mmCIF file of C-alpha atoms in Angstrom:
data_model
loop_
_atom_site.group_PDB
_atom_site.id
_atom_site.type_symbol
_atom_site.label_atom_id
_atom_site.label_comp_id
_atom_site.label_asym_id
_atom_site.label_seq_id
_atom_site.Cartn_x
_atom_site.Cartn_y
_atom_site.Cartn_z
ATOM 1 C CA UNK S 15 -15.044 30.676 -5.781
ATOM 2 C CA UNK S 16 -14.375 32.912 -3.639
ATOM 3 C CA UNK S 17 -14.212 37.051 -4.451
ATOM 4 C CA UNK S 18 -10.547 36.935 -2.975
ATOM 5 C CA UNK S 19 -9.756 34.067 -5.179
ATOM 6 C CA UNK S 20 -11.235 35.351 -8.534
ATOM 7 C CA UNK S 21 -9.378 38.969 -7.380
ATOM 8 C CA UNK S 22 -6.147 36.682 -7.357
ATOM 9 C CA UNK S 23 -6.826 34.833 -10.332
ATOM 10 C CA UNK S 24 -5.468 37.812 -12.876
ATOM 11 C CA UNK S 25 -2.228 38.635 -10.661
ATOM 12 C CA UNK S 26 -1.548 35.230 -10.466
ATOM 13 C CA UNK S 27 -1.915 34.213 -14.460
ATOM 14 C CA UNK S 28 0.498 37.563 -14.603
ATOM 15 C CA UNK S 29 3.201 36.333 -12.325
ATOM 16 C CA UNK S 30 2.987 32.800 -13.375
ATOM 17 C CA UNK S 31 2.870 33.879 -17.287
ATOM 18 C CA UNK S 32 6.469 36.162 -16.570
ATOM 19 C CA UNK S 33 7.838 32.838 -14.625
ATOM 20 C CA UNK S 34 7.036 30.839 -17.761
ATOM 21 C CA UNK S 35 7.908 32.789 -20.972
ATOM 22 C CA UNK S 36 10.465 36.252 -19.991
ATOM 23 C CA UNK S 37 11.925 34.692 -16.620
ATOM 24 C CA UNK S 38 14.251 31.826 -19.028
ATOM 25 C CA UNK S 39 15.070 34.774 -21.493
ATOM 26 C CA UNK S 40 17.023 36.628 -18.407
ATOM 27 C CA UNK S 41 20.470 35.299 -16.583
ATOM 28 C CA UNK S 42 19.686 33.850 -13.080
ATOM 29 C CA UNK S 43 20.109 36.828 -10.928
ATOM 30 C CA UNK S 44 17.464 35.736 -7.475
ATOM 31 C CA UNK S 45 19.152 36.230 -4.740
ATOM 32 C CA UNK S 46 16.517 34.747 -2.555
ATOM 33 C CA UNK S 47 15.287 31.121 -2.634
ATOM 34 C CA UNK S 48 12.800 31.010 -3.473
ATOM 35 C CA UNK S 49 12.347 33.091 -6.405
ATOM 36 C CA UNK S 50 10.482 36.469 -5.534
ATOM 37 C CA UNK S 51 8.003 35.145 -8.305
ATOM 38 C CA UNK S 52 7.900 32.273 -6.343
ATOM 39 C CA UNK S 53 7.447 33.970 -3.186
ATOM 40 C CA UNK S 54 4.845 36.102 -4.861
ATOM 41 C CA UNK S 55 2.501 33.424 -5.652
ATOM 42 C CA UNK S 56 2.754 31.242 -2.490
ATOM 43 C CA UNK S 57 2.557 34.532 -0.964
ATOM 44 C CA UNK S 58 -1.144 35.573 -2.670
ATOM 45 C CA UNK S 59 -2.458 31.654 -2.860
ATOM 46 C CA UNK S 60 -1.856 32.009 0.983
ATOM 47 C CA UNK S 61 -2.384 35.432 2.286
ATOM 48 C CA UNK S 62 -5.337 36.443 -0.738
ATOM 49 C CA UNK S 63 -4.308 39.110 -3.393
ATOM 50 C CA UNK S 64 -4.009 42.595 -1.045
ATOM 51 C CA UNK S 65 -2.146 40.989 1.935
ATOM 52 C CA UNK S 66 -0.361 38.451 -0.177
ATOM 53 C CA UNK S 67 0.145 41.312 -3.119
ATOM 54 C CA UNK S 68 1.853 43.382 -0.234
ATOM 55 C CA UNK S 69 4.052 40.741 0.918
ATOM 56 C CA UNK S 70 5.396 40.008 -2.728
ATOM 57 C CA UNK S 71 5.976 43.515 -3.383
ATOM 58 C CA UNK S 72 7.946 44.221 -0.101
ATOM 59 C CA UNK S 73 10.286 40.656 -1.023
ATOM 60 C CA UNK S 74 10.876 42.687 -4.823
ATOM 61 C CA UNK S 75 12.041 45.617 -2.792
ATOM 62 C CA UNK S 76 14.264 43.675 -0.715
ATOM 63 C CA UNK S 77 15.669 42.319 -3.691
ATOM 64 C CA UNK S 78 18.625 44.602 -4.873
ATOM 65 C CA UNK S 79 22.490 43.728 -5.551
ATOM 66 C CA UNK S 80 22.937 44.991 -2.099
ATOM 67 C CA UNK S 81 21.316 42.150 -0.275
ATOM 68 C CA UNK S 82 22.829 39.577 1.196
ATOM 69 C CA UNK S 83 19.937 37.244 -0.033
ATOM 70 C CA UNK S 84 19.570 33.568 1.327
ATOM 71 C CA UNK S 85 16.434 31.571 2.261
ATOM 72 C CA UNK S 86 13.097 33.808 2.865
ATOM 73 C CA UNK S 87 10.008 31.083 2.725
ATOM 74 C CA UNK S 88 6.770 32.958 3.197
ATOM 75 C CA UNK S 89 5.651 32.591 6.820
ATOM 76 C CA UNK S 90 2.834 30.517 7.734
ATOM 77 C CA UNK S 91 -0.765 31.738 8.174
ATOM 78 C CA UNK S 92 -2.720 31.553 11.880
ATOM 79 C CA UNK S 93 -5.970 29.960 11.219
ATOM 80 C CA UNK S 94 -7.275 31.186 13.476
ATOM 81 C CA UNK S 95 -6.626 35.135 12.649
ATOM 82 C CA UNK S 96 -5.491 34.741 8.916
ATOM 83 C CA UNK S 97 -2.100 36.807 9.795
ATOM 84 C CA UNK S 98 1.370 35.590 9.160
ATOM 85 C CA UNK S 99 3.074 33.514 11.943
ATOM 86 C CA UNK S 100 6.713 35.233 13.289
ATOM 87 C CA UNK S 101 9.358 33.086 12.970
ATOM 88 C CA UNK S 102 8.043 30.642 10.696
ATOM 89 C CA UNK S 103 9.977 32.278 7.427
ATOM 90 C CA UNK S 104 13.394 30.204 8.194
ATOM 91 C CA UNK S 105 14.119 27.508 6.293
ATOM 92 C CA UNK S 106 11.896 24.399 6.103
ATOM 93 C CA UNK S 107 12.964 20.975 6.201
ATOM 94 C CA UNK S 108 11.951 18.677 3.058
ATOM 95 C CA UNK S 109 9.933 15.607 3.713
ATOM 96 C CA UNK S 110 11.826 12.592 4.083
ATOM 97 C CA UNK S 111 14.732 14.419 5.850
ATOM 98 C CA UNK S 112 15.298 14.329 9.630
ATOM 99 C CA UNK S 113 14.838 17.659 11.157
ATOM 100 C CA UNK S 114 17.920 19.086 12.646
ATOM 101 C CA UNK S 115 18.739 18.584 16.550
ATOM 102 C CA UNK S 116 16.994 20.592 18.730
ATOM 103 C CA UNK S 117 14.584 22.086 15.691
ATOM 104 C CA UNK S 118 10.812 22.561 16.752
ATOM 105 C CA UNK S 119 9.935 21.536 13.076
ATOM 106 C CA UNK S 120 8.126 18.047 12.808
#
């Protein structure tokens, strides 16, 4: 197990525990899709505990009653540099559904 995964494991256990035990007890108030906790899990799994944790914290700070909300996916990871790829946070087409005309998504 890599050091990054070892450091990320306790954080992911806490977030997934929140998702399973605490979140169902609260009314749905998410302004974004996916929810902030799902975003944080994906960001930590994709970018590691430091950068992914920072991205999850920044998402929590954006989530407030005056935020417009909407679809906000975790950006794709550049395989060469490991950094987020700009412009890849929009809605993603689901498998089996055709992409919108003029879309560059496959």
